[in-house]
Amino acid sequence: MELTRKILEGDVRAAARLMTMIENGASEARAALKSLYPHTGSGYIIGITGPPGSGKSTLTDELTDELRKRRKTVGIVAVDPTSPFTGGAILADRIRMQRHSLDADVFIRSMATRGHLGGLARATNDIVDVMDAAGKEVILIETVGVGQDEVEVVGTAHTCVVVSVPGLGDEVQAIKAGILEIGDIFVVNKADREGANRTATELEMMLHMAPDTGGWLPKVYKTVATKGKGIVELVDAIFEHKAFLDERDLRKKKGRERSERAFLTLLQETLAARTIERFKRNGSMKELIERIADRELDPYTAVEEVLESIGL
Amino acid sequence: MTTQVEQKIRVLIAKPGLDGHDRGAKVIARAFRDAGMEVIYTGLRQTPEMIASAAIQEDVDAIGLSCLSGAHMYLFPRVMELLRERGADDIVVFGGGTIPDEDIQKLKAAGIAAVFTPGATTGEAIEFVRTNVRKTV
Amino acid sequence: MHEKRDIKRIEQEKERWEAETLKPTLKNAPERAERFTSVSMAPVERLYTPADLPDRDFMKDLGFPGEYPYTRGVHPTMYRAKLWTMRMFAGYGTAIETNRRFKYLLQQGQMGLSTAFDLPTLMGYDSDHPFAAGEVGKCGVAIDSLADMEVLFDGIPLGEVTTSMTITSPASVLWAMYIAVCEKQGVPYHRIGGTIQNDILKEYIAQKEYIYPIEPSVRLVTDTVLFGAHHLPRWNTISISGYHIREAGATALQELAFTLADGMLYVEEAIKAGLEVDAFAPRLSFFFDCHNDLFEEVAKFRAARRLWARIVREKFEAKDPRSWLLRTHAQTAGVALTAQQPHNNIARVAIQALAGVLGGTQSLHTNAMDEAMALPTEGAATIALRTQQIIAYESGVTNTVDPLAGSYYVEALTNQMEEGAWEYFRRIEDLGGMIRAIEKGFPQREIADAAYAYQQAIEREDKIIVGVNRFTEKEEHQIPLLSIDRAAEGRQIDRLRELRRSRDKDLVVRSLDALRQAAVGKDLWGKDLLMPKILDAVRAYATQGEIMDVFREVWGEYTEPSII
């Protein structure tokens, strides 16, 4: 396939076009993803998550800089929220990463959530796969960062970095509320500000009390991303975590889990879509819904009836 | 991927050159967002090379360039030239700023699809993008 | 300003008037809109009376001109003695062309010079830097070294005119060049008069011509304040500027509040650096915008003077009345000019200029009608200057001091401005001060919101712009425009290369090394060690790009928070 060949050869425009097709749910995307699939699986995926204003974009930019110094090719997927009122979005994470825009070994893609919850966009996983197939050795995913429950990244990333900042008080609370479990590495960014040590200590205490999740002890790192401080140590820590996963074959396990989730999601989507399509075609959808609304039929029986009618 | 997902217009709004007057760029970015588009804003002081590269990675349908320093005659055509070199001149490029009529004609000849001057409404720009972007996948 | 009893009566009478007179009128002839707002989208009432001025005291809040709190003006006689300085901003191409324009303007009766620099100069790049491509000499004059500055002021006696230089990030370097030219002309330091804009905070907030992170940038500004206080008593070392904040889309109130908040930060920093407030506060000047809404603008200027006097006297405990004075330059609103029917801009500029004069400005620049499209032609700039002269000599508004005082509307607006500004100061304080507020994007977001709201109001036709969304014409009006000679860029680069060949290279290297050392040490804060080193480098013909690169190396560069 022409598109696949171009992407594997490193054609940026071809990869970018495919990403758009994936986001738009175009049918051609599926064929391309099929033929790219054998070429995925070697990229190392890092998730960067944290509350708004924690400096995720600057940190992503600095991580990229350090990874490039270590001669790794880098893909970045930066997710921003879609306005629920207008369906539009302003994707501004690139502002802080533009110095890499002329580096042929860095591919930056901004995505809008388009209504998807969980910190990522619906198509993020597939776009990460395209970057992977296009030969990016490390792929950074920056989650939305609007303070909602952004735990989905844990299912995609090999290493999950949770970013926090000192001085606002409620971040640590927010982390406690659910992100503590997903972080492999914790960062207190803007660590030149007052209260950085206190925030780091509080985090460490909480991590200490957290249940053991298979031998890895998450540590807390302090960075000042705007000044490039603490970045070398952070990248070292990420590679330490990678080594830990590789030693115990956990990366494969994570990969399997990701494949399982991706497969199930795809199965659900496809099944639902095809069922609805067929059902729509034979024209009885409207009538059935009216019967449910009028309480002539309950939705559970309706679903069973529909599935039976198409032989499932 | 048989699920129906809406197709969105993606626009890159960029400030080429050294001038920092970004009121217009920000107003237009918000207006495009409110018109349901996805707007990639790359910030200030972008070289034409950076703009072309970002536009290709982001696979945008259109690029809006804002320049109030008088350097548009160098910067705008240079963006077009780079897009052409990389086979991406199907991206619609439009501009805005303090630009004399005489220059507008020359910019159009260089491939800039439209130029909006002070007083132009965001409605006009939205209408322009909607009617002129390539029909994507 | 009225007795409580009177106010009560007026309120009662107003209610009566509303019922008996107003109501039937509204029934027959409804008003044009449900609500009226200013250009800043602030609500405007139908009628103002003394009841809108509760708890105000004539002596405390207004007083007399030339006396605290200066609401009515900084001079006792205002324009009866001396008109404002008509100072037209000029600069384009190379120093040779701008020198010619300066001489023309002085012949036309202009009273002081005001220099516009091109973007590479404003951003601290030499004309041959790759980022300068296409920008050299475009929106101002290109100055790379002392050699250019010598040409720029050739034949102009700098002991007799005052010069304003609109430059901020590299202000210290351009100022040093100006001082070096004065040295060559034999003008003693105490006679050198003028202004550098040098207000770095508004760059992060609005104009975005920043280079370094905020803290070292503020240090550089403080260094110039110290140098001025010690050596150049007639120089205004910071022109604290609301103009650019307003042009970025701020409301009048935001312009006022953010500008004065910036001013307070500079005062705090200079005090921290060991200066007595009265040693430098008299050399701080301001720069405000004049937009279309006449009364709102007048109120802004009056409130600014009253606020600054109170702040400097009460908060910073200045004793010298000259420290309390808010002296200001003003410029008509470039943002209000339209490319459609450009002649209409002449009328807009007249109203805006009138606002500046009624507001009591000390100097004024009027924009030319063609500036929505290009830099002004000589003809258009002359009409703009004539507009000021007509206001000065024909309108009669200069015959008396603060003529709008006592207008219930203007006084109520002045009070609202003052109260609104205090509210903003409180919010900035809560965010941890102005630097933190900027880092968090607070003023930037407020301004972007205001800009968008205004644009939407225009598109809904809640705000009418003549020739744009009403009274439009199919036929386009063509007016002659200035085109900048494209060859200027090449000529400037040639001059620069020639300079690099001919100067004493060792001297340049030594002076830059000395500057680097001064920039590194944080303990040297507040010892005004940078300016003398910059002066040495300038005298050695180091280029401004080379000097600015020394600081880039030591301090790094700033990236803004993404506020859209």
mmCIF file of C-alpha atoms in Angstrom, chain A residues 4-307:
data_model
loop_
_atom_site.group_PDB
_atom_site.id
_atom_site.type_symbol
_atom_site.label_atom_id
_atom_site.label_comp_id
_atom_site.label_asym_id
_atom_site.label_seq_id
_atom_site.Cartn_x
_atom_site.Cartn_y
_atom_site.Cartn_z
ATOM 1 C CA THR A 4 2.061 2.557 4.317
ATOM 2 C CA ARG A 5 5.210 2.439 2.223
ATOM 3 C CA LYS A 6 5.652 6.192 2.462
ATOM 4 C CA ILE A 7 5.122 6.208 6.212
ATOM 5 C CA LEU A 8 7.622 3.413 6.719
ATOM 6 C CA GLU A 9 10.088 5.388 4.641
ATOM 7 C CA GLY A 10 9.646 8.288 7.039
ATOM 8 C CA ASP A 11 7.428 10.541 4.917
ATOM 9 C CA VAL A 12 6.088 13.063 7.438
ATOM 10 C CA ARG A 13 3.262 14.271 5.258
ATOM 11 C CA ALA A 14 1.982 10.733 4.657
ATOM 12 C CA ALA A 15 2.047 9.951 8.373
ATOM 13 C CA ALA A 16 0.325 13.242 9.168
ATOM 14 C CA ARG A 17 -2.390 12.552 6.579
ATOM 15 C CA LEU A 18 -3.035 9.116 8.038
ATOM 16 C CA MET A 19 -3.334 10.634 11.510
ATOM 17 C CA THR A 20 -6.040 12.969 10.210
ATOM 18 C CA MET A 21 -7.864 10.055 8.583
ATOM 19 C CA ILE A 22 -7.736 8.147 11.850
ATOM 20 C CA GLU A 23 -9.092 11.128 13.791
ATOM 21 C CA ASN A 24 -11.864 11.603 11.251
ATOM 22 C CA GLY A 25 -12.748 7.909 11.296
ATOM 23 C CA ALA A 26 -12.129 7.547 7.568
ATOM 24 C CA SER A 27 -12.456 4.037 6.219
ATOM 25 C CA GLU A 28 -9.066 4.171 4.435
ATOM 26 C CA ALA A 29 -7.397 4.552 7.809
ATOM 27 C CA ARG A 30 -8.312 1.029 8.803
ATOM 28 C CA ALA A 31 -6.516 -0.526 5.846
ATOM 29 C CA ALA A 32 -3.402 1.522 6.499
ATOM 30 C CA LEU A 33 -3.392 0.646 10.182
ATOM 31 C CA LYS A 34 -3.685 -3.031 9.277
ATOM 32 C CA SER A 35 -0.594 -2.951 7.133
ATOM 33 C CA LEU A 36 1.359 -0.781 9.586
ATOM 34 C CA TYR A 37 0.587 -3.013 12.537
ATOM 35 C CA PRO A 38 3.469 -5.484 12.016
ATOM 36 C CA HIS A 39 5.838 -2.530 12.176
ATOM 37 C CA THR A 40 4.669 -1.323 15.587
ATOM 38 C CA GLY A 41 5.678 -2.414 19.050
ATOM 39 C CA SER A 42 9.225 -1.139 19.304
ATOM 40 C CA GLY A 43 8.571 2.444 20.394
ATOM 41 C CA TYR A 44 8.856 3.231 24.083
ATOM 42 C CA ILE A 45 5.803 5.135 25.228
ATOM 43 C CA ILE A 46 5.939 7.693 28.027
ATOM 44 C CA GLY A 47 2.854 9.383 29.429
ATOM 45 C CA ILE A 48 3.065 12.854 30.959
ATOM 46 C CA THR A 49 0.087 13.794 33.074
ATOM 47 C CA GLY A 50 -0.719 16.357 35.744
ATOM 48 C CA PRO A 51 -2.960 19.270 36.651
ATOM 49 C CA PRO A 52 -3.290 22.459 34.585
ATOM 50 C CA GLY A 53 -0.411 24.878 34.997
ATOM 51 C CA SER A 54 2.028 22.207 36.129
ATOM 52 C CA GLY A 55 4.239 22.869 33.122
ATOM 53 C CA LYS A 56 3.684 19.618 31.227
ATOM 54 C CA SER A 57 4.441 21.142 27.823
ATOM 55 C CA THR A 58 7.696 22.705 28.946
ATOM 56 C CA LEU A 59 8.675 19.463 30.618
ATOM 57 C CA THR A 60 7.836 17.525 27.452
ATOM 58 C CA ASP A 61 9.945 19.991 25.485
ATOM 59 C CA GLU A 62 12.891 19.568 27.857
ATOM 60 C CA LEU A 63 12.562 15.770 27.889
ATOM 61 C CA THR A 64 12.635 15.836 24.114
ATOM 62 C CA ASP A 65 15.765 17.941 24.182
ATOM 63 C CA GLU A 66 17.506 15.485 26.499
ATOM 64 C CA LEU A 67 16.290 12.452 24.531
ATOM 65 C CA ARG A 68 17.673 14.003 21.349
ATOM 66 C CA LYS A 69 21.008 14.484 23.088
ATOM 67 C CA ARG A 70 20.878 10.751 23.740
ATOM 68 C CA ARG A 71 20.233 10.245 20.028
ATOM 69 C CA LYS A 72 16.690 8.955 20.366
ATOM 70 C CA THR A 73 14.108 9.857 17.777
ATOM 71 C CA VAL A 74 11.003 11.321 19.393
ATOM 72 C CA GLY A 75 7.293 11.465 18.704
ATOM 73 C CA ILE A 76 5.067 13.766 20.736
ATOM 74 C CA VAL A 77 1.293 13.522 20.969
ATOM 75 C CA ALA A 78 -0.143 16.529 22.812
ATOM 76 C CA VAL A 79 -3.813 16.380 23.736
ATOM 77 C CA ASP A 80 -5.956 19.451 24.458
ATOM 78 C CA PRO A 81 -9.651 19.668 25.272
ATOM 79 C CA THR A 82 -12.408 20.206 22.741
ATOM 80 C CA SER A 83 -14.942 22.841 23.714
ATOM 81 C CA PRO A 84 -18.174 21.038 24.549
ATOM 82 C CA PHE A 85 -20.157 24.051 23.351
ATOM 83 C CA THR A 86 -18.678 24.663 19.930
ATOM 84 C CA GLY A 87 -16.819 21.447 19.107
ATOM 85 C CA GLY A 88 -13.751 23.543 18.369
ATOM 86 C CA ALA A 89 -10.423 23.542 20.158
ATOM 87 C CA ILE A 90 -7.309 25.630 20.562
ATOM 88 C CA LEU A 91 -4.260 23.396 20.557
ATOM 89 C CA ALA A 92 -1.426 25.446 21.972
ATOM 90 C CA ASP A 93 1.023 22.924 23.415
ATOM 91 C CA ARG A 94 3.331 23.397 20.445
ATOM 92 C CA ILE A 95 4.176 26.936 21.587
ATOM 93 C CA ARG A 96 6.650 25.469 24.026
ATOM 94 C CA MET A 97 8.030 22.836 21.659
ATOM 95 C CA GLN A 98 8.598 24.824 18.499
ATOM 96 C CA ARG A 99 12.378 24.706 18.749
ATOM 97 C CA HIS A 100 12.104 21.038 17.737
ATOM 98 C CA SER A 101 9.895 21.732 14.750
ATOM 99 C CA LEU A 102 12.827 21.752 12.342
ATOM 100 C CA ASP A 103 14.336 18.568 13.723
ATOM 101 C CA ALA A 104 13.493 15.771 11.269
ATOM 102 C CA ASP A 105 13.727 13.261 14.117
ATOM 103 C CA VAL A 106 10.989 14.880 16.157
ATOM 104 C CA PHE A 107 7.343 14.571 15.133
ATOM 105 C CA ILE A 108 4.853 16.669 17.067
ATOM 106 C CA ARG A 109 1.132 16.180 16.708
ATOM 107 C CA SER A 110 -1.567 18.103 18.533
ATOM 108 C CA MET A 111 -4.911 16.433 19.117
ATOM 109 C CA ALA A 112 -8.250 17.579 20.462
ATOM 110 C CA THR A 113 -10.234 15.236 22.703
ATOM 111 C CA ARG A 114 -13.347 15.568 20.514
ATOM 112 C CA GLY A 115 -15.517 14.665 23.443
ATOM 113 C CA HIS A 116 -13.495 11.701 24.672
ATOM 114 C CA LEU A 117 -12.914 11.570 28.440
ATOM 115 C CA GLY A 118 -10.013 10.125 30.378
ATOM 116 C CA GLY A 119 -7.252 12.520 29.394
ATOM 117 C CA LEU A 120 -6.637 11.270 25.864
ATOM 118 C CA ALA A 121 -8.435 11.483 22.554
ATOM 119 C CA ARG A 122 -10.192 8.438 21.127
ATOM 120 C CA ALA A 123 -7.582 8.135 18.391
ATOM 121 C CA THR A 124 -4.501 8.710 20.546
ATOM 122 C CA ASN A 125 -3.566 5.033 20.656
ATOM 123 C CA ASP A 126 -3.692 4.673 16.882
ATOM 124 C CA ILE A 127 -1.687 7.851 16.376
ATOM 125 C CA VAL A 128 0.951 6.573 18.758
ATOM 126 C CA ASP A 129 1.049 3.421 16.616
ATOM 127 C CA VAL A 130 1.632 5.493 13.471
ATOM 128 C CA MET A 131 4.536 7.288 15.144
ATOM 129 C CA ASP A 132 5.878 3.954 16.297
ATOM 130 C CA ALA A 133 5.670 2.496 12.788
ATOM 131 C CA ALA A 134 7.268 5.658 11.394
ATOM 132 C CA GLY A 135 10.305 4.805 13.491
ATOM 133 C CA LYS A 136 10.042 7.072 16.520
ATOM 134 C CA GLU A 137 11.951 5.354 19.286
ATOM 135 C CA VAL A 138 10.392 7.257 22.153
ATOM 136 C CA ILE A 139 6.839 8.566 22.066
ATOM 137 C CA LEU A 140 5.712 11.128 24.620
ATOM 138 C CA ILE A 141 2.018 11.566 25.281
ATOM 139 C CA GLU A 142 0.997 14.771 27.019
ATOM 140 C CA THR A 143 -2.496 14.367 28.459
ATOM 141 C CA VAL A 144 -5.153 17.078 28.469
ATOM 142 C CA GLY A 145 -4.422 18.406 31.923
ATOM 143 C CA VAL A 146 -7.739 19.955 32.789
ATOM 144 C CA GLY A 147 -7.879 18.288 36.132
ATOM 145 C CA GLN A 148 -10.330 15.552 35.207
ATOM 146 C CA ASP A 149 -9.649 11.911 35.855
ATOM 147 C CA GLU A 150 -6.762 11.354 33.486
ATOM 148 C CA VAL A 151 -5.937 7.755 34.089
ATOM 149 C CA GLU A 152 -6.389 6.397 30.596
ATOM 150 C CA VAL A 153 -2.760 7.114 29.730
ATOM 151 C CA VAL A 154 -1.665 4.331 32.058
ATOM 152 C CA GLY A 155 -3.112 1.816 29.634
ATOM 153 C CA THR A 156 -1.091 3.231 26.765
ATOM 154 C CA ALA A 157 2.237 4.241 28.270
ATOM 155 C CA HIS A 158 5.083 2.064 29.451
ATOM 156 C CA THR A 159 6.220 4.710 31.908
ATOM 157 C CA CYS A 160 3.801 7.174 33.385
ATOM 158 C CA VAL A 161 5.158 10.482 34.702
ATOM 159 C CA VAL A 162 2.877 12.427 37.016
ATOM 160 C CA VAL A 163 3.703 16.138 37.236
ATOM 161 C CA SER A 164 2.820 18.389 40.130
ATOM 162 C CA VAL A 165 3.811 21.881 41.280
ATOM 163 C CA PRO A 166 4.348 23.404 44.698
ATOM 164 C CA GLY A 167 2.245 26.006 46.297
ATOM 165 C CA LEU A 168 -1.313 25.421 45.212
ATOM 166 C CA GLY A 169 -2.062 23.024 48.018
ATOM 167 C CA ASP A 170 -4.790 21.023 46.364
ATOM 168 C CA GLU A 171 -2.622 19.236 43.792
ATOM 169 C CA VAL A 172 -1.376 16.726 46.258
ATOM 170 C CA GLN A 173 -4.983 16.108 47.190
ATOM 171 C CA ALA A 174 -5.815 15.620 43.537
ATOM 172 C CA ILE A 175 -2.993 13.176 43.156
ATOM 173 C CA LYS A 176 -4.137 11.293 46.206
ATOM 174 C CA ALA A 177 -7.580 11.021 44.667
ATOM 175 C CA GLY A 178 -6.530 8.600 41.967
ATOM 176 C CA ILE A 179 -3.377 9.433 40.133
ATOM 177 C CA LEU A 180 -1.100 8.058 42.812
ATOM 178 C CA GLU A 181 -1.695 4.548 41.548
ATOM 179 C CA ILE A 182 -0.847 5.296 37.937
ATOM 180 C CA GLY A 183 2.460 7.116 38.393
ATOM 181 C CA ASP A 184 5.748 5.307 37.860
ATOM 182 C CA ILE A 185 7.657 8.523 38.377
ATOM 183 C CA PHE A 186 6.554 11.688 40.147
ATOM 184 C CA VAL A 187 7.828 15.141 39.337
ATOM 185 C CA VAL A 188 7.563 18.323 41.361
ATOM 186 C CA ASN A 189 8.074 20.886 38.621
ATOM 187 C CA LYS A 190 8.754 24.605 39.222
ATOM 188 C CA ALA A 191 10.858 23.389 42.120
ATOM 189 C CA ASP A 192 12.518 26.794 42.520
ATOM 190 C CA ARG A 193 9.275 27.991 44.042
ATOM 191 C CA GLU A 194 8.471 28.162 47.687
ATOM 192 C CA GLY A 195 7.089 24.962 49.147
ATOM 193 C CA ALA A 196 8.712 22.606 46.630
ATOM 194 C CA ASN A 197 10.395 20.567 49.328
ATOM 195 C CA ARG A 198 7.197 20.284 51.292
ATOM 196 C CA THR A 199 5.255 19.102 48.252
ATOM 197 C CA ALA A 200 7.964 16.543 47.461
ATOM 198 C CA THR A 201 8.020 15.258 51.037
ATOM 199 C CA GLU A 202 4.243 14.947 51.167
ATOM 200 C CA LEU A 203 4.292 12.999 47.918
ATOM 201 C CA GLU A 204 7.005 10.704 49.184
ATOM 202 C CA MET A 205 5.047 10.015 52.329
ATOM 203 C CA MET A 206 1.954 9.127 50.355
ATOM 204 C CA LEU A 207 3.902 6.875 48.028
ATOM 205 C CA HIS A 208 5.356 5.150 51.038
ATOM 206 C CA MET A 209 1.906 4.267 52.267
ATOM 207 C CA ALA A 210 0.691 3.131 48.855
ATOM 208 C CA PRO A 211 0.274 -0.610 48.294
ATOM 209 C CA ASP A 212 3.152 -2.392 46.597
ATOM 210 C CA THR A 213 2.585 -2.762 42.871
ATOM 211 C CA GLY A 214 5.113 -5.344 41.859
ATOM 212 C CA GLY A 215 8.471 -4.277 43.125
ATOM 213 C CA TRP A 216 8.861 -0.829 41.541
ATOM 214 C CA LEU A 217 9.138 1.977 44.051
ATOM 215 C CA PRO A 218 8.074 5.261 42.450
ATOM 216 C CA LYS A 219 10.370 8.128 43.342
ATOM 217 C CA VAL A 220 9.832 11.878 43.407
ATOM 218 C CA TYR A 221 12.028 14.142 41.263
ATOM 219 C CA LYS A 222 12.315 17.898 41.387
ATOM 220 C CA THR A 223 12.620 19.849 38.140
ATOM 221 C CA VAL A 224 12.636 23.442 36.945
ATOM 222 C CA ALA A 225 11.647 22.771 33.362
ATOM 223 C CA THR A 226 11.910 26.421 32.275
ATOM 224 C CA LYS A 227 15.579 26.346 33.250
ATOM 225 C CA GLY A 228 16.275 22.778 32.169
ATOM 226 C CA LYS A 229 17.048 21.743 35.746
ATOM 227 C CA GLY A 230 16.592 18.149 36.880
ATOM 228 C CA ILE A 231 15.866 16.884 33.374
ATOM 229 C CA VAL A 232 18.911 14.626 33.027
ATOM 230 C CA GLU A 233 17.982 12.898 36.285
ATOM 231 C CA LEU A 234 14.379 12.539 35.151
ATOM 232 C CA VAL A 235 15.365 10.922 31.865
ATOM 233 C CA ASP A 236 17.727 8.629 33.760
ATOM 234 C CA ALA A 237 14.818 7.639 35.981
ATOM 235 C CA ILE A 238 12.632 6.902 32.968
ATOM 236 C CA PHE A 239 15.298 4.617 31.525
ATOM 237 C CA GLU A 240 15.737 2.989 34.920
ATOM 238 C CA HIS A 241 12.047 2.185 34.891
ATOM 239 C CA LYS A 242 12.355 0.873 31.344
ATOM 240 C CA ALA A 243 15.219 -1.392 32.429
ATOM 241 C CA PHE A 244 13.148 -2.581 35.353
ATOM 242 C CA LEU A 245 10.259 -3.495 33.051
ATOM 243 C CA ASP A 246 12.559 -5.234 30.582
ATOM 244 C CA GLU A 247 14.379 -7.244 33.244
ATOM 245 C CA ARG A 248 11.157 -8.713 34.530
ATOM 246 C CA ASP A 249 9.499 -9.031 31.165
ATOM 247 C CA LEU A 250 6.904 -6.565 32.372
ATOM 248 C CA ARG A 251 7.061 -4.478 29.223
ATOM 249 C CA LYS A 252 5.734 -7.403 27.279
ATOM 250 C CA LYS A 253 3.019 -7.852 29.863
ATOM 251 C CA LYS A 254 2.069 -4.185 29.554
ATOM 252 C CA GLY A 255 2.101 -4.578 25.795
ATOM 253 C CA ARG A 256 -0.243 -7.533 26.031
ATOM 254 C CA GLU A 257 -2.593 -5.599 28.265
ATOM 255 C CA ARG A 258 -2.558 -2.717 25.821
ATOM 256 C CA SER A 259 -3.232 -5.061 22.914
ATOM 257 C CA GLU A 260 -6.086 -6.647 24.793
ATOM 258 C CA ARG A 261 -7.644 -3.287 25.559
ATOM 259 C CA ALA A 262 -7.159 -2.065 22.036
ATOM 260 C CA PHE A 263 -8.648 -5.251 20.641
ATOM 261 C CA LEU A 264 -11.661 -5.146 22.948
ATOM 262 C CA THR A 265 -12.296 -1.477 22.262
ATOM 263 C CA LEU A 266 -12.097 -2.057 18.558
ATOM 264 C CA LEU A 267 -14.326 -5.092 18.807
ATOM 265 C CA GLN A 268 -16.920 -3.157 20.774
ATOM 266 C CA GLU A 269 -16.847 -0.232 18.395
ATOM 267 C CA THR A 270 -16.978 -2.368 15.315
ATOM 268 C CA LEU A 271 -19.684 -4.686 16.609
ATOM 269 C CA ALA A 272 -21.830 -1.815 17.699
ATOM 270 C CA ALA A 273 -21.297 0.085 14.475
ATOM 271 C CA ARG A 274 -22.070 -2.883 12.244
ATOM 272 C CA THR A 275 -25.063 -3.931 14.255
ATOM 273 C CA ILE A 276 -26.513 -0.468 14.226
ATOM 274 C CA GLU A 277 -25.803 -0.141 10.544
ATOM 275 C CA ARG A 278 -27.547 -3.366 9.633
ATOM 276 C CA PHE A 279 -30.393 -2.641 11.953
ATOM 277 C CA LYS A 280 -30.794 0.824 10.462
ATOM 278 C CA ARG A 281 -30.803 -0.626 6.979
ATOM 279 C CA ASN A 282 -33.757 -2.905 7.627
ATOM 280 C CA GLY A 283 -35.623 0.146 8.892
ATOM 281 C CA SER A 284 -36.976 -1.077 12.200
ATOM 282 C CA MET A 285 -34.818 1.090 14.462
ATOM 283 C CA LYS A 286 -37.230 4.012 14.806
ATOM 284 C CA GLU A 287 -40.155 1.759 15.542
ATOM 285 C CA LEU A 288 -38.245 -0.212 18.148
ATOM 286 C CA ILE A 289 -37.130 2.923 19.954
ATOM 287 C CA GLU A 290 -40.678 4.201 20.045
ATOM 288 C CA ARG A 291 -41.814 0.944 21.620
ATOM 289 C CA ILE A 292 -39.122 1.270 24.274
ATOM 290 C CA ALA A 293 -40.064 4.881 24.958
ATOM 291 C CA ASP A 294 -43.752 3.921 25.277
ATOM 292 C CA ARG A 295 -42.810 1.182 27.753
ATOM 293 C CA GLU A 296 -44.166 -1.510 25.459
ATOM 294 C CA LEU A 297 -40.759 -3.079 25.454
ATOM 295 C CA ASP A 298 -37.804 -2.864 27.830
ATOM 296 C CA PRO A 299 -34.376 -2.010 26.413
ATOM 297 C CA TYR A 300 -32.836 -5.261 27.655
ATOM 298 C CA THR A 301 -35.243 -7.454 25.728
ATOM 299 C CA ALA A 302 -34.912 -5.139 22.736
ATOM 300 C CA VAL A 303 -31.141 -5.634 22.602
ATOM 301 C CA GLU A 304 -31.521 -9.398 22.883
ATOM 302 C CA GLU A 305 -34.065 -9.408 20.098
ATOM 303 C CA VAL A 306 -31.849 -7.345 17.823
ATOM 304 C CA LEU A 307 -28.818 -9.526 18.397
#
